[in-house]
Short mmCIF file of C-alpha atoms in Angstrom, two decimals:
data_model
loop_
_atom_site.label_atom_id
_atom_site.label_comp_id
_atom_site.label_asym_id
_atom_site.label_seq_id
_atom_site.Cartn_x
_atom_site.Cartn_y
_atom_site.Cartn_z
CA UNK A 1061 -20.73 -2.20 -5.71
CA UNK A 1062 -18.43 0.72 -5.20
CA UNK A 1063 -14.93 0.20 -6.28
CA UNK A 1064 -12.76 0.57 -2.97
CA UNK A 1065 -9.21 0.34 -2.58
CA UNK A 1066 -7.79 -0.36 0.80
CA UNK A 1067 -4.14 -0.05 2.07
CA UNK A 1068 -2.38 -0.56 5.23
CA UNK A 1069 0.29 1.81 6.57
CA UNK A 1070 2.54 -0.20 8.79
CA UNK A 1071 5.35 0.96 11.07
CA UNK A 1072 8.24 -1.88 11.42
CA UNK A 1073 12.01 -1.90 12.02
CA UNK A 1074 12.40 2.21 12.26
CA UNK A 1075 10.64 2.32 8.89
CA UNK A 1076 7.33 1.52 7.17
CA UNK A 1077 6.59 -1.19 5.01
CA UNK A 1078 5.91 -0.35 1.18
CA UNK A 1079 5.68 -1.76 -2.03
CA UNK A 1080 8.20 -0.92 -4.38
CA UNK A 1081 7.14 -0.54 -8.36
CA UNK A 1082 9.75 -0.66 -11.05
CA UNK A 1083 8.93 -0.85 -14.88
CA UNK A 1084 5.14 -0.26 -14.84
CA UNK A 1085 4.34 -0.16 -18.18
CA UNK A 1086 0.42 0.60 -17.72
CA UNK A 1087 1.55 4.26 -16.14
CA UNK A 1088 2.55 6.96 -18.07
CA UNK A 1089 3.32 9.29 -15.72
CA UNK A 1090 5.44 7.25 -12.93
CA UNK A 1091 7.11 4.04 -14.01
CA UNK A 1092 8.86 3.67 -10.99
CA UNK A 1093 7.22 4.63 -7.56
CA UNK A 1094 6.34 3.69 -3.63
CA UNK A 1095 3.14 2.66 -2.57
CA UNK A 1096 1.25 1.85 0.48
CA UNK A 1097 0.04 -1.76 0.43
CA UNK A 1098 -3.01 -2.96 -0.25
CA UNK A 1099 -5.72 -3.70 -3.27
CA UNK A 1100 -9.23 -4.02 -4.21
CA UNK A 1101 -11.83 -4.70 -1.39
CA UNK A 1102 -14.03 -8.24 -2.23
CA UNK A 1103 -17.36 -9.16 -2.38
CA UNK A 1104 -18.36 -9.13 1.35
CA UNK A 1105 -15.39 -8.18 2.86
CA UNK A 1106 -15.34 -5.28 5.32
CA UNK A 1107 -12.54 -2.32 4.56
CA UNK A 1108 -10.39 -3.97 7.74
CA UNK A 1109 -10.62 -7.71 6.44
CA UNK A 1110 -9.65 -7.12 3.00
CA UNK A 1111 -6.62 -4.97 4.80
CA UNK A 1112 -5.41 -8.21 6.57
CA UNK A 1113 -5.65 -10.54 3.30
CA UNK A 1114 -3.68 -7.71 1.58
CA UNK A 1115 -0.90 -7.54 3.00
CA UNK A 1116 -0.59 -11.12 3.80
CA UNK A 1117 -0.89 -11.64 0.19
CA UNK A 1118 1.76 -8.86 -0.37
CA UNK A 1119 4.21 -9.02 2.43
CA UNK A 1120 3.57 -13.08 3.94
CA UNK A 1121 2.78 -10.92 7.10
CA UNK A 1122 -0.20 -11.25 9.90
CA UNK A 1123 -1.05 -7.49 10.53
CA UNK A 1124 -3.79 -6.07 12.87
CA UNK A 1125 -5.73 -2.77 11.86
CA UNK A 1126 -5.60 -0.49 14.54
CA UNK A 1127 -7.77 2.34 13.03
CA UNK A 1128 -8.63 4.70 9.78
CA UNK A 1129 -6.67 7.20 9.27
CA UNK A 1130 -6.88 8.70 5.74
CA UNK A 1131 -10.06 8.22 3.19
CA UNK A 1132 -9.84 9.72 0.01
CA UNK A 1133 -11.88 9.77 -3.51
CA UNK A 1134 -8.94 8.86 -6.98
CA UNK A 1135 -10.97 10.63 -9.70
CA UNK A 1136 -8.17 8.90 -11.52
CA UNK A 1137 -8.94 5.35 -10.90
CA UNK A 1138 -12.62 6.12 -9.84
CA UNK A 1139 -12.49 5.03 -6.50
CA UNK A 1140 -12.29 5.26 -2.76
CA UNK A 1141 -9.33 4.65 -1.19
CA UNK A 1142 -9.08 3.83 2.29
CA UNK A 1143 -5.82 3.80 4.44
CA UNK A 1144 -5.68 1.81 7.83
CA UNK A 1145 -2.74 2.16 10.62
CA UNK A 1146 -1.75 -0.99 11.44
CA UNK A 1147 0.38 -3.22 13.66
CA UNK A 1148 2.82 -6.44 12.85
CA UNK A 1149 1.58 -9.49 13.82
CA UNK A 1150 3.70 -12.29 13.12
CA UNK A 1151 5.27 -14.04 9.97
CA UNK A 1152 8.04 -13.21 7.40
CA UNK A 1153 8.04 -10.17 5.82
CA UNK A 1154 8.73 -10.38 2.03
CA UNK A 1155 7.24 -13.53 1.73
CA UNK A 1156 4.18 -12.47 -0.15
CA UNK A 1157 2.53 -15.51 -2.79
CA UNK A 1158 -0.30 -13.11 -4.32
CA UNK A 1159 -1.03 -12.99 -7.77
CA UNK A 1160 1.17 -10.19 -8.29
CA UNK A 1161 4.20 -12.83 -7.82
CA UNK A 1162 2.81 -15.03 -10.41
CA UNK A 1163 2.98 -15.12 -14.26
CA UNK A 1164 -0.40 -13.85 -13.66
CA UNK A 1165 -1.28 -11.99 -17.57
CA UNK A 1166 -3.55 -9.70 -15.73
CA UNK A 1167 -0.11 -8.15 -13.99
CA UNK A 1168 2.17 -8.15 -17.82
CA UNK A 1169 2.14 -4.54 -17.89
CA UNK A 1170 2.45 -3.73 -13.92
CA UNK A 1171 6.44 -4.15 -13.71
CA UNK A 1172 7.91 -5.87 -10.88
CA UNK A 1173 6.36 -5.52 -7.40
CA UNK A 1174 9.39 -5.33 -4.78
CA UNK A 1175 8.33 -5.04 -0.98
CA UNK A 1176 10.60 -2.74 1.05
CA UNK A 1177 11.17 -1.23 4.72
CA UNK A 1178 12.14 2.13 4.10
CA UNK A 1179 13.19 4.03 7.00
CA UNK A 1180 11.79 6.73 8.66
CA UNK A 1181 14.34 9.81 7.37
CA UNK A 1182 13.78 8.78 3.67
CA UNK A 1183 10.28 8.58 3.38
CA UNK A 1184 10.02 12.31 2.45
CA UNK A 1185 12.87 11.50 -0.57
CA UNK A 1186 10.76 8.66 -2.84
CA UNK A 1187 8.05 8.94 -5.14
CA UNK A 1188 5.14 7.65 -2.71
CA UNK A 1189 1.86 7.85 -4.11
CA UNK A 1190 -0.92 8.74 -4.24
CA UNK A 1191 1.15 11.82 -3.59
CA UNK A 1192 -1.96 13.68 -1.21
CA UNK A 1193 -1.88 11.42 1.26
CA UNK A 1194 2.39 10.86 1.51
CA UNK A 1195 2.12 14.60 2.47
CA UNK A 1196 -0.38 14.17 5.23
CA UNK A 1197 1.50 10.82 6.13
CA UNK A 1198 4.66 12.80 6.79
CA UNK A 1199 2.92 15.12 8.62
CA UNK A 1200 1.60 12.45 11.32
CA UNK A 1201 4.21 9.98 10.58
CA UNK A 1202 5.78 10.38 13.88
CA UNK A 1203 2.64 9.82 15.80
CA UNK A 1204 3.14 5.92 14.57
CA UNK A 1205 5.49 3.91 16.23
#
C-alpha cells in the first residue's frame, strides 16, 4: 500500500488550527515548527475518513472535509501527502487523546505536540511546514473562512 499522509486545514476563531512541535529530536533540520494536522492514512480508510479520525485524535474536534485542495509527493518521507479544507463540527478543541499524548515509545524522540489557533496575520511569521504548501496556503488563505 502506498504510504499517504493526510492533513486537514481548518479555519476557526479568525485563525487556523495547527499543531505546534517543540523539541523534536528525530529532525535535524527544524526542532521546533507548525504543522497542518493530520497522520498516516489506515488500512481501508478513504483520504477524507482518516482526515476526520485525525484530527479528532489530535484536536478532540468533529470536523467535516469540505474538499482537496493541495496534493503533493515528500521525496523526504516517501510519500503522498494530501491536504483537505475543512469545517468545525462540534467538540472541544485541544482535547485530543491520540497516541501522541501518551507515553507512547514510538513518539520519545517527537518532542511535545501542542495544538494551537494561530491567527490569520501571523501565519506568514512561523515555521509551517512542509514549507511548499504554507506558501500556496497563504496565497488562498483568504478564500477560507
Amino acid at each position: 500500500m502506498e504510504r499517504t499522509r493526510v492533513a486537514g486545514i481548518i479555519p476557526l476563531q479568525n485563525g487556523f488550527v495547527f499543531m505546534h512541535r517543540v523539541g523534536v529530536m528525530k529532525r535535524k533540520d527544524y526542532q521546533e515548527y507548525y504543522t497542518f494536522p493530520g497522520g498516516r492514512l489506515e488500512e481501508g480508510e478513504t483520504p477524507e475518513e482518516g482526515t476526520i479520525r485525525e484530527i479528532k485524535e489530535e484536536f478532540g474536534i468533529k470536523v467535516k472535509v469540505v474538499k482537496k485542495l493541495y496534493e503533493i509527493y515528500s521525496e523526504k518521507f516517501d510519500r503522498k501527502e494530501l491536504f483537505f479544507l475543512c469545517e468545525y463540527v462540534e467538540g472541544e478543541f485541544g482535547t485530543g487523546d491520540g497516541p501522541e499524548f501518551s507515553n507512547d515509545p514510538n513518539y520519545r524522540d517527537c518532542g511535545k505536540y501542542i495544538p494551537e489557533i494561530v491567527k490569520r496575520e501571523e501565519i506568514e511569521n512561523i515555521v509551517l511546514l512542509p514549507l511548499q504548501i504554507k506558501n500556496r496556503f497563504l496565497e488562498d488563505m483568504n478564500q477560507f473562512s
